[in-house]
Structure formats: structure tokens, C-alpha cells
């Protein structure tokens, strides 16, 4: 499945870097590169893309307002040097938010999340990814993890949370009282998981669908399972809650 993307940044060097990263990801196809939101809007009047990598601070029309102005926006990854836009970025349902300067690994994580969103979305006739069957390697519903001397299949929907401990991870499942212990980094796991997983602490990634309650600085999965929310992750987690919250 090839995913058509649009790169938007008013800084030539930054735009060049994004284009270089796009060319390094096998399943991304660069549809166009634009140096302003106005140029991008003109392009989208005559063409379609599956996703955009969009800078926020740009003259004439900033990236946030540009995305809000689109009647049917593609999936969006915001790129900016200013962290204060993160909350607003999540409120417009951005797939990811890359803080400059970012490397290829961070870009790959965002690309994986775009692919996961598209894989889980209904196919639309006429879209650039319609009628393109995903290969078995692209399916986001299963992971294979090495544990002890075995390789085990894990249904992603069964994962409750992931706990980091030094170089290893504990993967806690609905289907087993004991975790799967695997030699893997939190960052690598985070890159592979779909958008309904969020890192809420240096040592915890949680399946947002499994949260029963949020109480002060922790999430509650059941009466015996409480996970802390780290200071570095509070803002992004609160932004997620704001998109789901009903009430005053």
C-alpha cells in the first residue's frame, strides 16, 4: 500500500529534510512539496493525498488554521519548533506532533501511525489507497514477540499496557495473568503500536480503550491496576481527554 503525502514547510532546509525522510520510508509516496499553506491549498483543489506533514508557523496562513479550513482534511502530522502547539494539535485530531529538530526514527513513528490509521479506516472508492490490499506485514492487529526461546503471536487488541524495565518490556494482556517479557525498547514498541496506544509515563504505554477511570495523576484499568501519568506526558494525555470529554 503506497500512501500519498504532501510536505509543507516555509523553510527550504526543513522542507528538504522532510522530503528526504519521506523518500526513506518505503510505503510513502511524495505527491508534492509546498512552501506555504496557500500553495498547498491550491494543490489540494486539483489533487488528493492521504496525509500531510505540515509546519505550523508559516506566513500568511499558519498550518493549524490551514488544516482547520479544509472541509475534509487528510491525516495530519504537525512539524514545528514550538511545543506550545501540541495540545491544539491533538484537538484537531493530528496523528502525531513532531518537535523540531526530529530524526528519522521519530518521522518513521509518525509514518507508522498514518499507516495504522489508514489500515483501520473504511476504504473509500476513489481514494489513493482504496482497492489496495494490505500485505500481511502491514496488518496492524497482530505482533510477534520473542520471549524466552519462543516467538509468540499477540493480538494488539488484547494488550492492556506495556511496562518498561531497563532493556526489557512486560506486555500485559487481557488473556493472561502473567505478562510476556521481551527484549525490546519502549521507543520501538511505541513506533509499532496503533493510535489508540499512548505513552503516559517513561515506563508505561497504555491502551486507551482499557482505561476505566482517570484519578489525579494516574489512570485506572481495574481495581488492582493503577498506572502513573508522568509530568512529561501530562499535556498530551490531557489533550486526548479533552477530545473525549463531555461536560462543563
JSON list of C-alpha atoms in Angstrom, two decimals:
[
{"chain": "A", "resi": 1, "resn": "UNK", "atom": "CA", "xyz": [0.00, 0.00, 0.00]},
{"chain": "A", "resi": 2, "resn": "UNK", "atom": "CA", "xyz": [1.51, 3.31, -1.09]},
{"chain": "A", "resi": 3, "resn": "UNK", "atom": "CA", "xyz": [0.44, 6.35, 0.90]},
{"chain": "A", "resi": 4, "resn": "UNK", "atom": "CA", "xyz": [0.47, 9.69, -0.94]},
{"chain": "A", "resi": 5, "resn": "UNK", "atom": "CA", "xyz": [1.69, 12.55, 1.24]},
{"chain": "A", "resi": 6, "resn": "UNK", "atom": "CA", "xyz": [2.10, 16.30, 0.95]},
{"chain": "A", "resi": 7, "resn": "UNK", "atom": "CA", "xyz": [5.01, 18.12, 2.65]},
{"chain": "A", "resi": 8, "resn": "UNK", "atom": "CA", "xyz": [4.50, 21.75, 3.72]},
{"chain": "A", "resi": 9, "resn": "UNK", "atom": "CA", "xyz": [7.14, 24.00, 5.29]},
{"chain": "A", "resi": 10, "resn": "UNK", "atom": "CA", "xyz": [8.17, 27.58, 4.56]},
{"chain": "A", "resi": 11, "resn": "UNK", "atom": "CA", "xyz": [11.82, 26.89, 5.47]},
{"chain": "A", "resi": 12, "resn": "UNK", "atom": "CA", "xyz": [13.62, 25.35, 2.45]},
{"chain": "A", "resi": 13, "resn": "UNK", "atom": "CA", "xyz": [16.07, 23.30, 4.52]},
{"chain": "A", "resi": 14, "resn": "UNK", "atom": "CA", "xyz": [13.33, 21.94, 6.78]},
{"chain": "A", "resi": 15, "resn": "UNK", "atom": "CA", "xyz": [11.22, 21.07, 3.72]},
{"chain": "A", "resi": 16, "resn": "UNK", "atom": "CA", "xyz": [14.20, 19.36, 2.12]},
{"chain": "A", "resi": 17, "resn": "UNK", "atom": "CA", "xyz": [14.70, 17.27, 5.27]},
{"chain": "A", "resi": 18, "resn": "UNK", "atom": "CA", "xyz": [11.07, 16.15, 5.37]},
{"chain": "A", "resi": 19, "resn": "UNK", "atom": "CA", "xyz": [11.19, 15.20, 1.69]},
{"chain": "A", "resi": 20, "resn": "UNK", "atom": "CA", "xyz": [14.36, 13.19, 2.33]},
{"chain": "A", "resi": 21, "resn": "UNK", "atom": "CA", "xyz": [12.66, 11.32, 5.19]},
{"chain": "A", "resi": 22, "resn": "UNK", "atom": "CA", "xyz": [9.58, 10.62, 3.04]},
{"chain": "A", "resi": 23, "resn": "UNK", "atom": "CA", "xyz": [11.83, 9.10, 0.39]},
{"chain": "A", "resi": 24, "resn": "UNK", "atom": "CA", "xyz": [13.37, 6.79, 3.02]},
{"chain": "A", "resi": 25, "resn": "UNK", "atom": "CA", "xyz": [10.01, 5.28, 4.08]},
{"chain": "A", "resi": 26, "resn": "UNK", "atom": "CA", "xyz": [9.07, 2.54, 1.60]},
{"chain": "A", "resi": 27, "resn": "UNK", "atom": "CA", "xyz": [5.31, 2.95, 1.88]},
{"chain": "A", "resi": 28, "resn": "UNK", "atom": "CA", "xyz": [5.24, 6.76, 1.49]},
{"chain": "A", "resi": 29, "resn": "UNK", "atom": "CA", "xyz": [4.96, 8.48, -1.89]},
{"chain": "A", "resi": 30, "resn": "UNK", "atom": "CA", "xyz": [5.64, 12.22, -2.16]},
{"chain": "A", "resi": 31, "resn": "UNK", "atom": "CA", "xyz": [2.74, 13.82, -4.04]},
{"chain": "A", "resi": 32, "resn": "UNK", "atom": "CA", "xyz": [4.08, 17.39, -3.78]},
{"chain": "A", "resi": 33, "resn": "UNK", "atom": "CA", "xyz": [6.10, 19.77, -1.63]},
{"chain": "A", "resi": 34, "resn": "UNK", "atom": "CA", "xyz": [4.89, 23.28, -0.83]},
{"chain": "A", "resi": 35, "resn": "UNK", "atom": "CA", "xyz": [6.50, 26.28, 0.86]},
{"chain": "A", "resi": 36, "resn": "UNK", "atom": "CA", "xyz": [3.24, 27.79, 2.11]},
{"chain": "A", "resi": 37, "resn": "UNK", "atom": "CA", "xyz": [-0.21, 26.76, 3.20]},
{"chain": "A", "resi": 38, "resn": "UNK", "atom": "CA", "xyz": [-1.68, 28.84, 0.37]},
{"chain": "A", "resi": 39, "resn": "UNK", "atom": "CA", "xyz": [0.37, 26.88, -2.16]},
{"chain": "A", "resi": 40, "resn": "UNK", "atom": "CA", "xyz": [-0.77, 23.64, -0.53]},
{"chain": "A", "resi": 41, "resn": "UNK", "atom": "CA", "xyz": [-4.41, 24.71, -0.63]},
{"chain": "A", "resi": 42, "resn": "UNK", "atom": "CA", "xyz": [-4.12, 25.41, -4.36]},
{"chain": "A", "resi": 43, "resn": "UNK", "atom": "CA", "xyz": [-2.59, 21.97, -4.91]},
{"chain": "A", "resi": 44, "resn": "UNK", "atom": "CA", "xyz": [-5.40, 20.25, -2.98]},
{"chain": "A", "resi": 45, "resn": "UNK", "atom": "CA", "xyz": [-8.02, 21.95, -5.13]},
{"chain": "A", "resi": 46, "resn": "UNK", "atom": "CA", "xyz": [-6.97, 19.69, -8.00]},
{"chain": "A", "resi": 47, "resn": "UNK", "atom": "CA", "xyz": [-5.47, 16.66, -6.30]},
{"chain": "A", "resi": 48, "resn": "UNK", "atom": "CA", "xyz": [-5.87, 14.44, -3.23]},
{"chain": "A", "resi": 49, "resn": "UNK", "atom": "CA", "xyz": [-3.45, 12.99, -0.73]},
{"chain": "A", "resi": 50, "resn": "UNK", "atom": "CA", "xyz": [-3.79, 10.58, 2.16]},
{"chain": "A", "resi": 51, "resn": "UNK", "atom": "CA", "xyz": [-1.74, 12.61, 4.65]},
{"chain": "A", "resi": 52, "resn": "UNK", "atom": "CA", "xyz": [0.19, 15.84, 5.09]},
{"chain": "A", "resi": 53, "resn": "UNK", "atom": "CA", "xyz": [3.30, 16.75, 7.05]},
{"chain": "A", "resi": 54, "resn": "UNK", "atom": "CA", "xyz": [2.63, 20.37, 7.89]},
{"chain": "A", "resi": 55, "resn": "UNK", "atom": "CA", "xyz": [4.66, 23.08, 9.62]},
{"chain": "A", "resi": 56, "resn": "UNK", "atom": "CA", "xyz": [2.65, 25.36, 11.91]},
{"chain": "A", "resi": 57, "resn": "UNK", "atom": "CA", "xyz": [4.48, 28.70, 11.98]},
{"chain": "A", "resi": 58, "resn": "UNK", "atom": "CA", "xyz": [4.19, 29.97, 8.41]},
{"chain": "A", "resi": 59, "resn": "UNK", "atom": "CA", "xyz": [3.46, 33.43, 6.96]},
{"chain": "A", "resi": 60, "resn": "UNK", "atom": "CA", "xyz": [0.04, 34.41, 5.55]},
{"chain": "A", "resi": 61, "resn": "UNK", "atom": "CA", "xyz": [-1.70, 31.27, 6.82]},
{"chain": "A", "resi": 62, "resn": "UNK", "atom": "CA", "xyz": [-0.34, 29.09, 9.61]},
{"chain": "A", "resi": 63, "resn": "UNK", "atom": "CA", "xyz": [-0.53, 25.32, 9.44]},
{"chain": "A", "resi": 64, "resn": "UNK", "atom": "CA", "xyz": [-3.10, 24.94, 12.20]},
{"chain": "A", "resi": 65, "resn": "UNK", "atom": "CA", "xyz": [-5.56, 27.34, 10.58]},
{"chain": "A", "resi": 66, "resn": "UNK", "atom": "CA", "xyz": [-4.90, 25.77, 7.18]},
{"chain": "A", "resi": 67, "resn": "UNK", "atom": "CA", "xyz": [-5.88, 22.31, 8.45]},
{"chain": "A", "resi": 68, "resn": "UNK", "atom": "CA", "xyz": [-8.98, 23.70, 10.18]},
{"chain": "A", "resi": 69, "resn": "UNK", "atom": "CA", "xyz": [-10.03, 25.37, 6.90]},
{"chain": "A", "resi": 70, "resn": "UNK", "atom": "CA", "xyz": [-10.10, 22.09, 4.96]},
{"chain": "A", "resi": 71, "resn": "UNK", "atom": "CA", "xyz": [-13.58, 20.63, 4.54]},
{"chain": "A", "resi": 72, "resn": "UNK", "atom": "CA", "xyz": [-12.25, 17.07, 4.55]},
{"chain": "A", "resi": 73, "resn": "UNK", "atom": "CA", "xyz": [-8.66, 17.22, 5.82]},
{"chain": "A", "resi": 74, "resn": "UNK", "atom": "CA", "xyz": [-6.26, 14.34, 5.17]},
{"chain": "A", "resi": 75, "resn": "UNK", "atom": "CA", "xyz": [-4.45, 12.77, 8.10]},
{"chain": "A", "resi": 76, "resn": "UNK", "atom": "CA", "xyz": [-2.09, 15.35, 9.59]},
{"chain": "A", "resi": 77, "resn": "UNK", "atom": "CA", "xyz": [1.32, 15.25, 11.23]},
{"chain": "A", "resi": 78, "resn": "UNK", "atom": "CA", "xyz": [2.34, 18.68, 12.51]},
{"chain": "A", "resi": 79, "resn": "UNK", "atom": "CA", "xyz": [6.01, 19.69, 12.49]},
{"chain": "A", "resi": 80, "resn": "UNK", "atom": "CA", "xyz": [7.15, 22.72, 14.45]},
{"chain": "A", "resi": 81, "resn": "UNK", "atom": "CA", "xyz": [9.83, 24.10, 16.73]},
{"chain": "A", "resi": 82, "resn": "UNK", "atom": "CA", "xyz": [7.25, 25.30, 19.27]},
{"chain": "A", "resi": 83, "resn": "UNK", "atom": "CA", "xyz": [5.93, 22.82, 21.84]},
{"chain": "A", "resi": 84, "resn": "UNK", "atom": "CA", "xyz": [3.05, 25.07, 22.95]},
{"chain": "A", "resi": 85, "resn": "UNK", "atom": "CA", "xyz": [1.09, 23.99, 19.88]},
{"chain": "A", "resi": 86, "resn": "UNK", "atom": "CA", "xyz": [0.98, 20.35, 20.99]},
{"chain": "A", "resi": 87, "resn": "UNK", "atom": "CA", "xyz": [-2.38, 20.50, 22.79]},
{"chain": "A", "resi": 88, "resn": "UNK", "atom": "CA", "xyz": [-4.10, 22.33, 19.93]},
{"chain": "A", "resi": 89, "resn": "UNK", "atom": "CA", "xyz": [-2.57, 19.81, 17.52]},
{"chain": "A", "resi": 90, "resn": "UNK", "atom": "CA", "xyz": [-4.22, 16.91, 19.34]},
{"chain": "A", "resi": 91, "resn": "UNK", "atom": "CA", "xyz": [-7.52, 18.79, 19.43]},
{"chain": "A", "resi": 92, "resn": "UNK", "atom": "CA", "xyz": [-7.66, 18.87, 15.64]},
{"chain": "A", "resi": 93, "resn": "UNK", "atom": "CA", "xyz": [-7.06, 15.10, 15.74]},
{"chain": "A", "resi": 94, "resn": "UNK", "atom": "CA", "xyz": [-3.50, 15.18, 14.45]},
{"chain": "A", "resi": 95, "resn": "UNK", "atom": "CA", "xyz": [-1.93, 11.75, 14.01]},
{"chain": "A", "resi": 96, "resn": "UNK", "atom": "CA", "xyz": [1.33, 12.94, 15.53]},
{"chain": "A", "resi": 97, "resn": "UNK", "atom": "CA", "xyz": [3.26, 16.05, 16.52]},
{"chain": "A", "resi": 98, "resn": "UNK", "atom": "CA", "xyz": [6.97, 16.25, 15.67]},
{"chain": "A", "resi": 99, "resn": "UNK", "atom": "CA", "xyz": [9.04, 18.80, 17.56]},
{"chain": "A", "resi": 100, "resn": "UNK", "atom": "CA", "xyz": [11.95, 20.17, 15.52]},
{"chain": "A", "resi": 101, "resn": "UNK", "atom": "CA", "xyz": [14.66, 19.08, 15.24]},
{"chain": "A", "resi": 102, "resn": "UNK", "atom": "CA", "xyz": [13.46, 15.50, 14.85]},
{"chain": "A", "resi": 103, "resn": "UNK", "atom": "CA", "xyz": [15.24, 12.49, 13.42]},
{"chain": "A", "resi": 104, "resn": "UNK", "atom": "CA", "xyz": [14.33, 9.69, 11.05]},
{"chain": "A", "resi": 105, "resn": "UNK", "atom": "CA", "xyz": [13.16, 7.42, 13.89]},
{"chain": "A", "resi": 106, "resn": "UNK", "atom": "CA", "xyz": [10.60, 9.99, 15.06]},
{"chain": "A", "resi": 107, "resn": "UNK", "atom": "CA", "xyz": [9.49, 10.54, 11.47]},
{"chain": "A", "resi": 108, "resn": "UNK", "atom": "CA", "xyz": [9.15, 6.77, 10.94]},
{"chain": "A", "resi": 109, "resn": "UNK", "atom": "CA", "xyz": [6.99, 6.53, 14.07]},
{"chain": "A", "resi": 110, "resn": "UNK", "atom": "CA", "xyz": [4.65, 9.19, 12.65]},
{"chain": "A", "resi": 111, "resn": "UNK", "atom": "CA", "xyz": [4.56, 7.42, 9.29]},
{"chain": "A", "resi": 112, "resn": "UNK", "atom": "CA", "xyz": [3.67, 4.14, 11.00]},
{"chain": "A", "resi": 113, "resn": "UNK", "atom": "CA", "xyz": [0.81, 5.84, 12.79]},
{"chain": "A", "resi": 114, "resn": "UNK", "atom": "CA", "xyz": [-0.50, 7.22, 9.50]},
{"chain": "A", "resi": 115, "resn": "UNK", "atom": "CA", "xyz": [-0.39, 3.72, 8.03]},
{"chain": "A", "resi": 116, "resn": "UNK", "atom": "CA", "xyz": [-2.18, 2.28, 11.07]},
{"chain": "A", "resi": 117, "resn": "UNK", "atom": "CA", "xyz": [-4.95, 4.89, 10.85]},
{"chain": "A", "resi": 118, "resn": "UNK", "atom": "CA", "xyz": [-5.47, 4.19, 7.16]},
{"chain": "A", "resi": 119, "resn": "UNK", "atom": "CA", "xyz": [-5.42, 0.43, 7.70]},
{"chain": "A", "resi": 120, "resn": "UNK", "atom": "CA", "xyz": [-8.18, 0.78, 10.31]},
{"chain": "A", "resi": 121, "resn": "UNK", "atom": "CA", "xyz": [-10.27, 3.24, 8.31]},
{"chain": "A", "resi": 122, "resn": "UNK", "atom": "CA", "xyz": [-13.07, 2.24, 5.91]},
{"chain": "A", "resi": 123, "resn": "UNK", "atom": "CA", "xyz": [-11.93, 2.13, 2.30]},
{"chain": "A", "resi": 124, "resn": "UNK", "atom": "CA", "xyz": [-13.29, 4.96, 0.14]},
{"chain": "A", "resi": 125, "resn": "UNK", "atom": "CA", "xyz": [-13.68, 4.41, -3.57]},
{"chain": "A", "resi": 126, "resn": "UNK", "atom": "CA", "xyz": [-11.54, 6.96, -5.40]},
{"chain": "A", "resi": 127, "resn": "UNK", "atom": "CA", "xyz": [-9.01, 7.46, -2.61]},
{"chain": "A", "resi": 128, "resn": "UNK", "atom": "CA", "xyz": [-5.38, 6.80, -3.40]},
{"chain": "A", "resi": 129, "resn": "UNK", "atom": "CA", "xyz": [-5.29, 3.84, -1.01]},
{"chain": "A", "resi": 130, "resn": "UNK", "atom": "CA", "xyz": [-8.64, 2.30, -2.00]},
{"chain": "A", "resi": 131, "resn": "UNK", "atom": "CA", "xyz": [-8.66, -1.17, -3.51]},
{"chain": "A", "resi": 132, "resn": "UNK", "atom": "CA", "xyz": [-5.05, -1.70, -2.45]},
{"chain": "A", "resi": 133, "resn": "UNK", "atom": "CA", "xyz": [-4.92, -4.78, -0.22]},
{"chain": "A", "resi": 134, "resn": "UNK", "atom": "CA", "xyz": [-2.57, -4.57, 2.71]},
{"chain": "A", "resi": 135, "resn": "UNK", "atom": "CA", "xyz": [0.14, -7.16, 2.79]},
{"chain": "A", "resi": 136, "resn": "UNK", "atom": "CA", "xyz": [0.30, -9.45, 5.85]},
{"chain": "A", "resi": 137, "resn": "UNK", "atom": "CA", "xyz": [3.28, -7.45, 7.14]},
{"chain": "A", "resi": 138, "resn": "UNK", "atom": "CA", "xyz": [1.17, -4.26, 7.09]},
{"chain": "A", "resi": 139, "resn": "UNK", "atom": "CA", "xyz": [-1.72, -5.55, 9.20]},
{"chain": "A", "resi": 140, "resn": "UNK", "atom": "CA", "xyz": [-1.74, -3.63, 12.50]},
{"chain": "A", "resi": 141, "resn": "UNK", "atom": "CA", "xyz": [-3.78, -6.11, 14.55]},
{"chain": "A", "resi": 142, "resn": "UNK", "atom": "CA", "xyz": [-1.01, -8.61, 15.39]},
{"chain": "A", "resi": 143, "resn": "UNK", "atom": "CA", "xyz": [2.50, -8.53, 16.84]},
{"chain": "A", "resi": 144, "resn": "UNK", "atom": "CA", "xyz": [5.05, -11.33, 17.09]},
{"chain": "A", "resi": 145, "resn": "UNK", "atom": "CA", "xyz": [7.23, -11.09, 20.20]},
{"chain": "A", "resi": 146, "resn": "UNK", "atom": "CA", "xyz": [10.27, -13.12, 21.16]},
{"chain": "A", "resi": 147, "resn": "UNK", "atom": "CA", "xyz": [10.11, -14.37, 24.72]},
{"chain": "A", "resi": 148, "resn": "UNK", "atom": "CA", "xyz": [12.49, -16.94, 26.22]},
{"chain": "A", "resi": 149, "resn": "UNK", "atom": "CA", "xyz": [13.13, -19.30, 23.31]},
{"chain": "A", "resi": 150, "resn": "UNK", "atom": "CA", "xyz": [9.75, -18.81, 21.65]},
{"chain": "A", "resi": 151, "resn": "UNK", "atom": "CA", "xyz": [8.13, -16.36, 19.26]},
{"chain": "A", "resi": 152, "resn": "UNK", "atom": "CA", "xyz": [4.53, -15.72, 20.28]},
{"chain": "A", "resi": 153, "resn": "UNK", "atom": "CA", "xyz": [1.68, -14.04, 18.43]},
{"chain": "A", "resi": 154, "resn": "UNK", "atom": "CA", "xyz": [-0.07, -11.24, 20.30]},
{"chain": "A", "resi": 155, "resn": "UNK", "atom": "CA", "xyz": [-3.36, -9.66, 19.28]},
{"chain": "A", "resi": 156, "resn": "UNK", "atom": "CA", "xyz": [-2.86, -5.93, 19.74]},
{"chain": "A", "resi": 157, "resn": "UNK", "atom": "CA", "xyz": [-6.44, -5.52, 20.95]},
{"chain": "A", "resi": 158, "resn": "UNK", "atom": "CA", "xyz": [-5.60, -7.82, 23.89]},
{"chain": "A", "resi": 159, "resn": "UNK", "atom": "CA", "xyz": [-2.76, -5.60, 25.14]},
{"chain": "A", "resi": 160, "resn": "UNK", "atom": "CA", "xyz": [-3.73, -3.68, 28.27]},
{"chain": "A", "resi": 161, "resn": "UNK", "atom": "CA", "xyz": [-0.47, -1.86, 28.85]},
{"chain": "A", "resi": 162, "resn": "UNK", "atom": "CA", "xyz": [3.27, -2.15, 28.40]},
{"chain": "A", "resi": 163, "resn": "UNK", "atom": "CA", "xyz": [5.71, -1.70, 31.26]},
{"chain": "A", "resi": 164, "resn": "UNK", "atom": "CA", "xyz": [9.33, -0.82, 30.64]},
{"chain": "A", "resi": 165, "resn": "UNK", "atom": "CA", "xyz": [12.12, -2.19, 32.80]},
{"chain": "A", "resi": 166, "resn": "UNK", "atom": "CA", "xyz": [15.67, -1.49, 31.71]},
{"chain": "A", "resi": 167, "resn": "UNK", "atom": "CA", "xyz": [16.20, -3.23, 28.34]},
{"chain": "A", "resi": 168, "resn": "UNK", "atom": "CA", "xyz": [13.10, -5.39, 28.65]},
{"chain": "A", "resi": 169, "resn": "UNK", "atom": "CA", "xyz": [9.35, -4.87, 28.35]},
{"chain": "A", "resi": 170, "resn": "UNK", "atom": "CA", "xyz": [6.47, -6.51, 30.17]},
{"chain": "A", "resi": 171, "resn": "UNK", "atom": "CA", "xyz": [3.45, -6.79, 27.89]},
{"chain": "A", "resi": 172, "resn": "UNK", "atom": "CA", "xyz": [0.30, -7.22, 29.98]},
{"chain": "A", "resi": 173, "resn": "UNK", "atom": "CA", "xyz": [-2.65, -8.86, 28.24]},
{"chain": "A", "resi": 174, "resn": "UNK", "atom": "CA", "xyz": [-6.36, -9.37, 28.89]},
{"chain": "A", "resi": 175, "resn": "UNK", "atom": "CA", "xyz": [-5.89, -13.04, 28.12]},
{"chain": "A", "resi": 176, "resn": "UNK", "atom": "CA", "xyz": [-3.12, -13.91, 30.59]},
{"chain": "A", "resi": 177, "resn": "UNK", "atom": "CA", "xyz": [-2.44, -13.10, 34.24]},
{"chain": "A", "resi": 178, "resn": "UNK", "atom": "CA", "xyz": [1.31, -13.14, 33.60]},
{"chain": "A", "resi": 179, "resn": "UNK", "atom": "CA", "xyz": [3.00, -10.67, 31.25]},
{"chain": "A", "resi": 180, "resn": "UNK", "atom": "CA", "xyz": [5.04, -11.53, 28.20]},
{"chain": "A", "resi": 181, "resn": "UNK", "atom": "CA", "xyz": [8.63, -10.42, 28.83]},
{"chain": "A", "resi": 182, "resn": "UNK", "atom": "CA", "xyz": [10.56, -9.45, 25.72]},
{"chain": "A", "resi": 183, "resn": "UNK", "atom": "CA", "xyz": [13.88, -7.79, 24.93]},
{"chain": "A", "resi": 184, "resn": "UNK", "atom": "CA", "xyz": [12.72, -4.57, 23.28]},
{"chain": "A", "resi": 185, "resn": "UNK", "atom": "CA", "xyz": [12.86, -0.82, 23.83]},
{"chain": "A", "resi": 186, "resn": "UNK", "atom": "CA", "xyz": [9.84, 1.31, 24.72]},
{"chain": "A", "resi": 187, "resn": "UNK", "atom": "CA", "xyz": [10.51, 3.50, 21.69]},
{"chain": "A", "resi": 188, "resn": "UNK", "atom": "CA", "xyz": [10.49, 0.54, 19.31]},
{"chain": "A", "resi": 189, "resn": "UNK", "atom": "CA", "xyz": [7.24, -0.74, 20.76]},
{"chain": "A", "resi": 190, "resn": "UNK", "atom": "CA", "xyz": [5.68, 2.73, 20.65]},
{"chain": "A", "resi": 191, "resn": "UNK", "atom": "CA", "xyz": [6.51, 3.02, 16.94]},
{"chain": "A", "resi": 192, "resn": "UNK", "atom": "CA", "xyz": [4.73, -0.26, 16.15]},
{"chain": "A", "resi": 193, "resn": "UNK", "atom": "CA", "xyz": [1.51, 0.31, 18.09]},
{"chain": "A", "resi": 194, "resn": "UNK", "atom": "CA", "xyz": [-1.60, 1.95, 16.57]},
{"chain": "A", "resi": 195, "resn": "UNK", "atom": "CA", "xyz": [-3.05, 5.31, 17.58]},
{"chain": "A", "resi": 196, "resn": "UNK", "atom": "CA", "xyz": [-5.18, 4.01, 20.47]},
{"chain": "A", "resi": 197, "resn": "UNK", "atom": "CA", "xyz": [-1.98, 3.46, 22.49]},
{"chain": "A", "resi": 198, "resn": "UNK", "atom": "CA", "xyz": [-0.32, 6.35, 24.30]},
{"chain": "A", "resi": 199, "resn": "UNK", "atom": "CA", "xyz": [2.81, 6.68, 26.36]},
{"chain": "A", "resi": 200, "resn": "UNK", "atom": "CA", "xyz": [1.75, 8.23, 29.67]},
{"chain": "A", "resi": 201, "resn": "UNK", "atom": "CA", "xyz": [4.98, 7.72, 31.62]},
{"chain": "A", "resi": 202, "resn": "UNK", "atom": "CA", "xyz": [8.63, 6.97, 30.99]},
{"chain": "A", "resi": 203, "resn": "UNK", "atom": "CA", "xyz": [7.87, 3.36, 31.90]},
{"chain": "A", "resi": 204, "resn": "UNK", "atom": "CA", "xyz": [4.28, 2.87, 30.68]},
{"chain": "A", "resi": 205, "resn": "UNK", "atom": "CA", "xyz": [2.35, 2.74, 27.42]},
{"chain": "A", "resi": 206, "resn": "UNK", "atom": "CA", "xyz": [-1.39, 2.22, 27.89]},
{"chain": "A", "resi": 207, "resn": "UNK", "atom": "CA", "xyz": [-4.17, 1.01, 25.62]},
{"chain": "A", "resi": 208, "resn": "UNK", "atom": "CA", "xyz": [-6.52, 3.99, 25.84]},
{"chain": "A", "resi": 209, "resn": "UNK", "atom": "CA", "xyz": [-9.51, 1.70, 25.24]},
{"chain": "A", "resi": 210, "resn": "UNK", "atom": "CA", "xyz": [-8.76, -0.14, 28.50]},
{"chain": "A", "resi": 211, "resn": "UNK", "atom": "CA", "xyz": [-8.88, 2.91, 30.80]},
{"chain": "A", "resi": 212, "resn": "UNK", "atom": "CA", "xyz": [-11.83, 2.83, 33.20]},
{"chain": "A", "resi": 213, "resn": "UNK", "atom": "CA", "xyz": [-11.05, 5.95, 35.21]},
{"chain": "A", "resi": 214, "resn": "UNK", "atom": "CA", "xyz": [-8.60, 8.86, 35.47]},
{"chain": "A", "resi": 215, "resn": "UNK", "atom": "CA", "xyz": [-7.91, 9.93, 39.03]},
{"chain": "A", "resi": 216, "resn": "UNK", "atom": "CA", "xyz": [-5.48, 12.80, 39.62]},
{"chain": "A", "resi": 217, "resn": "UNK", "atom": "CA", "xyz": [-2.11, 11.69, 38.27]},
{"chain": "A", "resi": 218, "resn": "UNK", "atom": "CA", "xyz": [-2.96, 8.12, 37.43]},
{"chain": "A", "resi": 219, "resn": "UNK", "atom": "CA", "xyz": [-5.13, 6.02, 35.15]},
{"chain": "A", "resi": 220, "resn": "UNK", "atom": "CA", "xyz": [-7.13, 3.10, 36.49]},
{"chain": "A", "resi": 221, "resn": "UNK", "atom": "CA", "xyz": [-7.66, -0.02, 34.41]},
{"chain": "A", "resi": 222, "resn": "UNK", "atom": "CA", "xyz": [-9.35, -2.05, 37.14]},
{"chain": "A", "resi": 223, "resn": "UNK", "atom": "CA", "xyz": [-9.45, -2.21, 40.95]},
{"chain": "A", "resi": 224, "resn": "UNK", "atom": "CA", "xyz": [-5.95, -3.69, 41.06]},
{"chain": "A", "resi": 225, "resn": "UNK", "atom": "CA", "xyz": [-4.20, -1.82, 38.24]},
{"chain": "A", "resi": 226, "resn": "UNK", "atom": "CA", "xyz": [-3.14, 1.81, 38.55]},
{"chain": "A", "resi": 227, "resn": "UNK", "atom": "CA", "xyz": [-0.64, 3.46, 36.20]},
{"chain": "A", "resi": 228, "resn": "UNK", "atom": "CA", "xyz": [1.05, 6.80, 36.92]},
{"chain": "A", "resi": 229, "resn": "UNK", "atom": "CA", "xyz": [0.96, 9.72, 34.48]},
{"chain": "A", "resi": 230, "resn": "UNK", "atom": "CA", "xyz": [4.44, 11.24, 34.17]},
{"chain": "A", "resi": 231, "resn": "UNK", "atom": "CA", "xyz": [4.97, 15.01, 34.17]},
{"chain": "A", "resi": 232, "resn": "UNK", "atom": "CA", "xyz": [6.41, 14.97, 30.65]},
{"chain": "A", "resi": 233, "resn": "UNK", "atom": "CA", "xyz": [3.30, 13.21, 29.30]},
{"chain": "A", "resi": 234, "resn": "UNK", "atom": "CA", "xyz": [0.53, 15.07, 31.16]},
{"chain": "A", "resi": 235, "resn": "UNK", "atom": "CA", "xyz": [-0.11, 17.70, 28.50]},
{"chain": "A", "resi": 236, "resn": "UNK", "atom": "CA", "xyz": [-0.54, 15.25, 25.64]},
{"chain": "A", "resi": 237, "resn": "UNK", "atom": "CA", "xyz": [-2.72, 12.94, 27.75]},
{"chain": "A", "resi": 238, "resn": "UNK", "atom": "CA", "xyz": [-4.90, 15.85, 28.85]},
{"chain": "A", "resi": 239, "resn": "UNK", "atom": "CA", "xyz": [-5.28, 16.88, 25.22]},
{"chain": "A", "resi": 240, "resn": "UNK", "atom": "CA", "xyz": [-6.53, 13.38, 24.43]},
{"chain": "A", "resi": 241, "resn": "UNK", "atom": "CA", "xyz": [-9.02, 13.57, 27.33]},
{"chain": "A", "resi": 242, "resn": "UNK", "atom": "CA", "xyz": [-10.25, 16.96, 26.07]},
{"chain": "A", "resi": 243, "resn": "UNK", "atom": "CA", "xyz": [-11.23, 15.36, 22.74]},
{"chain": "A", "resi": 244, "resn": "UNK", "atom": "CA", "xyz": [-13.36, 12.76, 24.57]},
{"chain": "A", "resi": 245, "resn": "UNK", "atom": "CA", "xyz": [-14.71, 14.80, 27.47]},
{"chain": "A", "resi": 246, "resn": "UNK", "atom": "CA", "xyz": [-18.40, 15.67, 27.70]},
{"chain": "A", "resi": 247, "resn": "UNK", "atom": "CA", "xyz": [-19.49, 18.21, 30.27]},
{"chain": "A", "resi": 248, "resn": "UNK", "atom": "CA", "xyz": [-18.52, 21.57, 31.67]}
]
